[in-house]
Tab-separated table of C-alpha atoms in Angstrom:
chain	number	residue	atom	x	y	z
A	1280	MET	CA	61.369	-35.605	102.535
A	1281	ALA	CA	62.318	-37.957	105.321
A	1282	ARG	CA	64.951	-40.077	103.993
A	1283	VAL	CA	64.246	-43.778	104.508
A	1284	ARG	CA	67.034	-46.416	104.123
A	1285	THR	CA	66.219	-50.136	103.159
A	1286	ASP	CA	68.551	-52.749	101.954
A	1287	ALA	CA	65.746	-54.945	100.859
A	1288	LYS	CA	65.909	-55.669	96.835
A	1289	VAL	CA	62.554	-55.189	94.855
A	1290	GLY	CA	61.965	-56.423	91.143
A	1291	ASP	CA	59.863	-54.914	88.473
A	1292	ARG	CA	56.492	-54.485	89.913
A	1293	GLU	CA	54.809	-56.217	86.848
A	1294	LYS	CA	57.312	-59.334	86.563
A	1295	THR	CA	56.952	-60.028	90.461
A	1296	ALA	CA	53.058	-60.120	89.870
A	1297	ALA	CA	53.560	-62.049	86.814
A	1298	ARG	CA	55.310	-64.592	88.608
A	1299	LEU	CA	53.098	-64.724	91.679
A	1300	LEU	CA	50.265	-65.199	89.343
A	1301	ALA	CA	51.939	-68.245	87.425
A	1302	SER	CA	52.960	-69.800	91.250
A	1303	SER	CA	49.420	-69.423	92.331
A	1304	ALA	CA	47.910	-71.038	89.257
A	1305	LYS	CA	50.598	-73.957	89.627
A	1306	LYS	CA	50.263	-74.325	93.374
A	1307	SER	CA	46.749	-73.518	95.053
A	1308	TYR	CA	44.465	-75.690	97.489
A	1309	ASP	CA	40.796	-75.828	98.070
A	1310	PRO	CA	40.259	-76.494	101.951
A	1311	ASP	CA	37.271	-78.329	101.428
A	1312	ILE	CA	38.913	-80.833	99.177
A	1313	ASP	CA	42.578	-80.922	100.404
A	1314	ILE	CA	41.551	-81.215	103.925
A	1315	ASP	CA	40.039	-84.213	105.695
A	1316	TRP	CA	37.460	-82.470	107.990
A	1317	ASP	CA	35.934	-85.782	109.152
A	1318	ALA	CA	39.303	-87.396	110.359
A	1319	PRO	CA	39.116	-88.005	114.214
A	1320	LEU	CA	40.885	-85.607	116.151
A	1321	ASP	CA	43.874	-87.265	118.424
A	1322	PRO	CA	42.982	-86.595	122.479
A	1323	ASP	CA	46.726	-86.891	123.397
A	1324	LYS	CA	48.004	-84.415	120.543
A	1325	HIS	CA	48.375	-80.458	120.612
A	1326	TYR	CA	46.583	-77.779	119.001
A	1327	ILE	CA	49.759	-75.465	119.610
A	1328	LEU	CA	52.989	-76.167	121.185
A	1329	PRO	CA	53.054	-76.298	124.954
A	1330	HIS	CA	55.732	-73.505	125.033
A	1331	ARG	CA	53.959	-71.322	123.020
A	1332	VAL	CA	50.754	-71.270	125.224
A	1333	SER	CA	50.505	-67.953	127.292
A	1334	LEU	CA	50.698	-69.038	130.454
A	1335	TYR	CA	53.500	-71.534	130.282
A	1336	GLY	CA	55.812	-71.373	133.023
A	1337	THR	CA	53.506	-69.452	135.331
A	1338	PRO	CA	52.287	-70.634	138.751
A	1339	LEU	CA	49.081	-71.222	137.060
A	1340	TRP	CA	50.511	-73.455	134.252
A	1341	GLU	CA	52.366	-75.659	137.043
A	1342	ARG	CA	49.129	-76.058	138.907
A	1343	MET	CA	47.103	-77.473	135.668
A	1344	SER	CA	46.939	-80.904	134.610
A	1345	ASP	CA	48.042	-82.058	131.066
A	1346	GLU	CA	44.448	-82.115	129.524
A	1347	GLN	CA	43.741	-78.788	131.203
A	1348	ARG	CA	46.769	-77.732	129.197
A	1349	ARG	CA	45.932	-79.054	126.235
A	1350	GLU	CA	42.705	-77.717	126.168
A	1351	LEU	CA	43.840	-74.054	126.792
A	1352	GLY	CA	46.273	-74.445	123.724
A	1353	LYS	CA	43.334	-75.774	121.669
A	1354	HIS	CA	41.245	-72.554	122.721
A	1355	GLU	CA	44.236	-70.115	122.211
A	1356	MET	CA	44.812	-71.716	118.928
A	1357	ALA	CA	40.955	-70.920	118.015
A	1358	THR	CA	41.633	-67.569	119.328
A	1359	ILE	CA	44.541	-67.021	116.976
A	1360	ALA	CA	42.645	-68.624	113.813
A	1361	SER	CA	39.333	-66.531	114.817
A	1362	VAL	CA	41.185	-63.284	114.878
A	1363	GLY	CA	43.363	-64.381	111.989
A	1364	LEU	CA	40.009	-64.743	109.707
A	1365	TRP	CA	38.958	-61.429	111.337
A	1366	PHE	CA	41.826	-59.438	110.044
A	1367	GLU	CA	41.639	-61.643	106.612
A	1368	LEU	CA	38.286	-59.888	106.056
A	1369	LEU	CA	39.709	-56.464	106.725
A	1370	LEU	CA	42.963	-57.333	104.516
A	1371	MET	CA	40.271	-58.434	101.518
A	1372	LYS	CA	38.627	-55.164	101.745
A	1373	MET	CA	41.575	-53.034	101.742
A	1374	LEU	CA	43.062	-55.124	98.745
A	1375	VAL	CA	39.909	-54.587	96.804
A	1376	LYS	CA	40.167	-50.868	97.595
A	1377	ALA	CA	43.790	-50.908	95.837
A	1378	ALA	CA	42.643	-52.849	92.943
A	1379	TYR	CA	39.367	-50.592	92.521
A	1380	ASN	CA	41.930	-47.514	92.222
A	1381	GLY	CA	44.353	-49.421	90.219
A	1382	ASP	CA	44.261	-50.992	86.701
A	1383	ALA	CA	42.740	-54.245	86.324
A	1384	THR	CA	44.558	-54.941	83.150
A	1385	THR	CA	47.993	-54.730	84.997
A	1386	ALA	CA	49.193	-58.156	86.694
A	1387	HIS	CA	49.831	-56.151	89.756
A	1388	VAL	CA	46.084	-55.751	90.131
A	1389	GLN	CA	45.140	-59.165	88.804
A	1390	TYR	CA	47.383	-60.659	91.501
A	1391	ALA	CA	46.091	-58.264	94.608
A	1392	LEU	CA	42.555	-60.034	93.190
A	1393	THR	CA	44.095	-63.363	93.057
A	1394	GLU	CA	45.426	-62.745	97.015
A	1395	VAL	CA	41.612	-61.805	97.684
A	1396	ALA	CA	40.200	-65.182	96.369
A	1397	ASP	CA	43.348	-67.010	98.317
A	1398	GLU	CA	42.123	-65.092	101.570
A	1399	CYS	CA	38.633	-66.115	101.042
A	1400	ARG	CA	39.444	-69.567	101.103
A	1401	HIS	CA	41.661	-69.218	104.354
A	1402	VAL	CA	38.681	-67.402	106.005
A	1403	THR	CA	36.495	-70.225	105.343
A	1404	MET	CA	39.505	-72.700	106.117
A	1405	PHE	CA	40.024	-70.902	109.489
A	1406	ALA	CA	36.222	-70.941	110.351
A	1407	ARG	CA	35.655	-74.455	109.795
A	1408	LEU	CA	38.591	-75.099	111.991
A	1409	VAL	CA	37.227	-73.582	114.919
A	1410	GLU	CA	34.080	-74.988	114.199
A	1411	ARG	CA	35.783	-78.425	113.951
A	1412	ILE	CA	37.676	-78.258	117.414
A	1413	GLY	CA	34.836	-77.341	119.139
A	1414	CYS	CA	35.773	-73.777	120.221
A	1415	PRO	CA	33.700	-70.438	120.092
A	1416	ASN	CA	34.541	-67.804	117.296
A	1417	TYR	CA	36.402	-65.611	119.836
A	1418	GLY	CA	37.657	-62.873	117.522
A	1419	PRO	CA	38.705	-59.461	118.648
A	1420	PRO	CA	37.099	-57.556	121.339
A	1421	ARG	CA	33.852	-55.853	120.196
A	1422	PHE	CA	34.924	-52.231	120.501
A	1423	LEU	CA	37.868	-53.193	118.061
A	1424	HIS	CA	36.001	-55.064	115.583
A	1425	GLU	CA	33.512	-52.136	115.256
A	1426	ILE	CA	36.317	-49.563	115.173
A	1427	ALA	CA	38.406	-51.576	112.809
A	1428	LYS	CA	35.677	-50.957	110.236
A	1429	ILE	CA	37.430	-47.562	109.274
A	1430	LEU	CA	40.977	-49.311	108.666
A	1431	PRO	CA	40.139	-49.842	104.948
A	1432	ALA	CA	39.122	-46.454	104.496
A	1433	ILE	CA	42.491	-44.868	106.497
A	1434	SER	CA	45.016	-47.409	105.319
A	1435	TYR	CA	47.136	-46.763	102.004
A	1436	GLY	CA	50.781	-47.006	101.101
A	1437	PRO	CA	53.663	-48.593	103.319
A	1438	ALA	CA	51.499	-48.963	106.499
A	1439	LEU	CA	48.544	-50.790	104.514
A	1440	TYR	CA	51.168	-53.648	103.386
A	1441	GLY	CA	53.161	-53.440	106.396
A	1442	SER	CA	50.081	-54.213	108.622
A	1443	ILE	CA	49.312	-57.175	106.588
A	1444	LEU	CA	52.664	-58.483	107.175
A	1445	VAL	CA	52.676	-58.037	110.494
A	1446	ALA	CA	49.702	-60.231	110.882
A	1447	GLU	CA	50.647	-62.638	108.056
A	1448	GLU	CA	54.408	-63.023	109.338
A	1449	ILE	CA	53.566	-63.470	113.015
A	1450	THR	CA	51.162	-66.239	112.058
A	1451	ASP	CA	53.773	-67.951	109.537
A	1452	ARG	CA	56.376	-68.001	111.958
A	1453	LEU	CA	54.349	-70.078	114.636
A	1454	GLN	CA	53.138	-72.319	111.886
A	1455	ARG	CA	56.370	-73.231	110.454
A	1456	GLU	CA	57.294	-74.121	113.924
A	1457	MET	CA	54.284	-76.836	114.033
A	1458	VAL	CA	53.982	-78.056	110.610
A	1459	GLY	CA	56.635	-80.932	110.950
A	1460	ASP	CA	56.160	-81.516	114.777
A	1461	ASP	CA	54.461	-84.986	115.198
A	1462	SER	CA	52.825	-83.786	118.614
A	1463	ILE	CA	50.817	-81.369	116.888
A	1464	GLN	CA	46.962	-82.441	115.543
A	1465	PRO	CA	47.125	-83.619	111.880
A	1466	LEU	CA	44.678	-81.582	111.067
A	1467	LEU	CA	46.344	-78.320	112.313
A	1468	ARG	CA	49.494	-79.517	110.358
A	1469	MET	CA	47.628	-79.661	107.233
A	1470	VAL	CA	45.948	-76.081	108.017
A	1471	ASN	CA	49.328	-74.666	108.697
A	1472	HIS	CA	50.950	-76.144	105.441
A	1473	ILE	CA	48.229	-74.469	103.279
A	1474	HIS	CA	48.577	-71.582	104.875
A	1475	ILE	CA	52.463	-71.350	104.606
A	1476	VAL	CA	52.413	-72.178	101.104
A	1477	GLU	CA	50.006	-69.566	100.035
A	1478	GLU	CA	51.155	-66.938	102.496
A	1479	ALA	CA	54.715	-66.986	101.003
A	1480	ARG	CA	53.154	-65.537	97.968
A	1481	HIS	CA	51.015	-62.929	99.815
A	1482	VAL	CA	54.487	-61.960	101.705
A	1483	THR	CA	56.727	-61.266	98.918
A	1484	PHE	CA	53.851	-59.196	97.235
A	1485	ALA	CA	53.563	-57.116	100.275
A	1486	ARG	CA	57.291	-56.620	100.894
A	1487	GLU	CA	57.997	-55.439	97.559
A	1488	GLU	CA	54.883	-53.066	98.052
A	1489	VAL	CA	56.439	-51.574	101.431
A	1490	VAL	CA	60.066	-51.105	99.888
A	1491	ARG	CA	58.583	-49.444	96.625
A	1492	GLY	CA	56.480	-46.991	98.755
A	1493	THR	CA	59.247	-46.135	101.423
A	1494	ARG	CA	61.752	-45.642	98.468
A	1495	ARG	CA	59.614	-42.993	96.703
A	1496	GLY	CA	60.256	-40.648	99.842
A	1497	ILE	CA	57.871	-39.359	102.173
A	1498	GLY	CA	57.200	-36.479	103.754
A	1499	ARG	CA	57.904	-36.309	107.722
A	1500	ALA	CA	54.335	-35.754	108.193
A	1501	GLU	CA	53.474	-38.694	106.173
A	1502	LEU	CA	55.799	-40.916	107.742
A	1503	SER	CA	54.969	-40.092	111.240
A	1504	TYR	CA	50.991	-41.022	110.209
A	1505	GLN	CA	52.340	-44.285	108.381
A	1506	GLN	CA	54.407	-45.454	111.318
A	1507	THR	CA	51.502	-44.442	113.775
A	1508	LEU	CA	48.962	-46.197	111.901
A	1509	ILE	CA	51.067	-49.419	111.549
A	1510	ALA	CA	52.165	-49.512	114.983
A	1511	THR	CA	48.428	-49.120	116.223
A	1512	VAL	CA	47.215	-51.843	113.958
A	1513	SER	CA	50.278	-54.358	115.056
A	1514	PHE	CA	49.275	-53.399	118.690
A	1515	ALA	CA	45.670	-54.379	118.196
A	1516	ILE	CA	46.330	-57.578	116.622
A	1517	SER	CA	48.865	-58.797	119.152
A	1518	ARG	CA	46.791	-57.796	122.316
A	1519	SER	CA	43.793	-59.740	120.742
A	1520	LEU	CA	45.769	-63.271	120.575
A	1521	LEU	CA	44.724	-63.303	124.470
A	1522	ASN	CA	41.073	-63.686	124.944
A	1523	PRO	CA	39.951	-64.060	128.829
A	1524	ARG	CA	37.084	-66.257	127.584
A	1525	ALA	CA	39.694	-68.753	126.421
A	1526	TYR	CA	40.563	-69.095	130.223
A	1527	ALA	CA	37.239	-69.587	131.519
A	1528	ALA	CA	36.568	-72.018	129.246
A	1529	VAL	CA	39.338	-74.287	130.814
A	1530	GLY	CA	37.956	-73.348	134.327
A	1531	LEU	CA	40.730	-70.608	135.062
A	1532	ASP	CA	39.690	-67.151	136.579
A	1533	PRO	CA	39.787	-65.085	133.378
A	1534	ARG	CA	40.965	-61.831	134.740
A	1535	ALA	CA	43.658	-63.650	136.913
A	1536	ALA	CA	44.759	-65.535	133.966
A	1537	THR	CA	44.924	-62.761	131.592
A	1538	ARG	CA	47.042	-60.652	134.132
A	1539	ALA	CA	49.618	-63.826	134.407
A	1540	ALA	CA	49.876	-63.969	130.558
A	1541	HIS	CA	50.516	-60.365	130.010
A	1542	ALA	CA	53.032	-60.622	133.002
A	1543	ASN	CA	54.537	-63.761	131.501
A	1544	PRO	CA	58.267	-63.426	130.214
A	1545	HIS	CA	57.541	-66.797	128.350
A	1546	TYR	CA	54.697	-65.566	126.375
A	1547	ARG	CA	56.345	-61.897	125.553
A	1548	ALA	CA	59.161	-64.096	124.413
A	1549	SER	CA	56.999	-66.022	122.365
A	1550	VAL	CA	55.274	-62.799	120.559
A	1551	ARG	CA	58.940	-61.339	119.921
A	1552	PHE	CA	59.706	-64.772	118.371
A	1553	ALA	CA	56.603	-64.523	116.202
A	1554	GLY	CA	58.011	-61.042	115.202
A	1555	GLU	CA	61.657	-61.948	114.285
A	1556	LYS	CA	61.420	-61.956	110.704
A	1557	ILE	CA	59.101	-59.154	110.077
A	1558	MET	CA	60.721	-56.506	112.782
A	1559	PRO	CA	64.006	-56.116	111.454
A	1560	PHE	CA	62.390	-55.528	107.749
A	1561	LEU	CA	60.016	-52.699	108.954
A	1562	GLN	CA	62.717	-50.904	111.133
A	1563	ASP	CA	65.114	-50.845	107.983
A	1564	ALA	CA	62.216	-49.482	105.871
A	1565	GLY	CA	61.469	-47.186	108.332
A	1566	LEU	CA	58.145	-47.761	109.415
A	1567	VAL	CA	59.122	-48.442	113.426
A	1568	GLY	CA	59.505	-45.215	115.206
A	1569	GLY	CA	57.829	-41.725	115.738
A	1570	PRO	CA	55.298	-41.027	118.338
A	1571	ALA	CA	53.703	-44.547	118.280
A	1572	ARG	CA	56.940	-46.145	118.928
A	1573	GLY	CA	56.058	-47.456	122.540
A	1574	LEU	CA	53.019	-49.416	121.054
A	1575	TRP	CA	55.510	-52.168	119.499
A	1576	ARG	CA	56.762	-52.626	123.041
A	1577	LYS	CA	53.404	-52.835	124.264
A	1578	ALA	CA	52.655	-55.317	121.393
A	1579	TYR	CA	55.825	-57.279	122.768
A	1580	LEU	CA	57.008	-56.996	119.257
A	1581	LEU	CA	60.157	-54.991	120.558
A	1582	PRO	CA	62.034	-55.684	123.956
C-alpha cells in the first residue's frame, strides 16, 4: 500500500454531517428571494477586479479603453459563472451517485443530498447572473462538455471530493477577494456572499472525505489513478476559465487575445492565487503527483 501522509484533522463522519445539516437549516439562501435581480447595474463598477482579468498587464490591455476593460471583465465573469454552473451540475450527479450507493438514513448521505439542493440553487443563481449581465452562457468547450458526461461514472473516492474542492475553492478564493470591494457590482457581491457562505459547508464536507479516503491506505496503482483523475479534471476546469468568444465580444482578435492571456504571467499568478488554499491540502493528501503531475503546471496551479 502507498503511504499517504496528511496532517489534516478529521472528525467523526456522522457528527460532522449532523453539524453541517444544522448549519444548513439555520443559514441558507434562496437566490430568487434574497437577490434583487431588478436592481440597476452601475456602468462604472466592475464585474471582476481588474488585476484578475486575463489580459491585465499585457500590451493588449494597455491599448484597451477603461470601458473595454470593464466589458472584458464582465464577459470573463460570465465565463467563470457558466463554467461553474456546468461543473456543479456534474458535482450533483456525483453526489447523487454517492447517495445512491450509501444509506439514506445516515446524516452523511442526508448532508450529501442537502448539498445537492444547495447546488441546484447555485446553478440557477449563476444562470440568472449570466442572463442579467447580458452575456452568453459560455460554458466549457463543446468537446469537454460531451466527454465530461463520463466523469460521474469514473470518479469516486478522494479524487471525486478533491476535484469538487478544486472547483469550489478556486472560485471561493476569487469571490472572497471581491465580496467586500465597493468597486464591484452590488449584484456580484451578493452572489459572491451567498456562494461563500454555503460553499464553506461543502468544503468542510469534501475535505474530510479526502482525508478519510487517503488515510485508509491506497495501493500504488489506485493512487496513480486517483492522481491522474484529479489532475485531469483540474486541468480541464482551469483551462475552461478562458473562452475565446469572450475576447471577440469586446472587439479583440480571439486567437491573439487567447495566446496573450495564456502567456501572461499576471494571469498565471492569478490562477495560482486562486489555488493557494487547496493545493497544499491536496499535496499533503498525496493527490498531486504521479504520471499526470505536469497537468497541474499546465493548469497554472503549480509554478
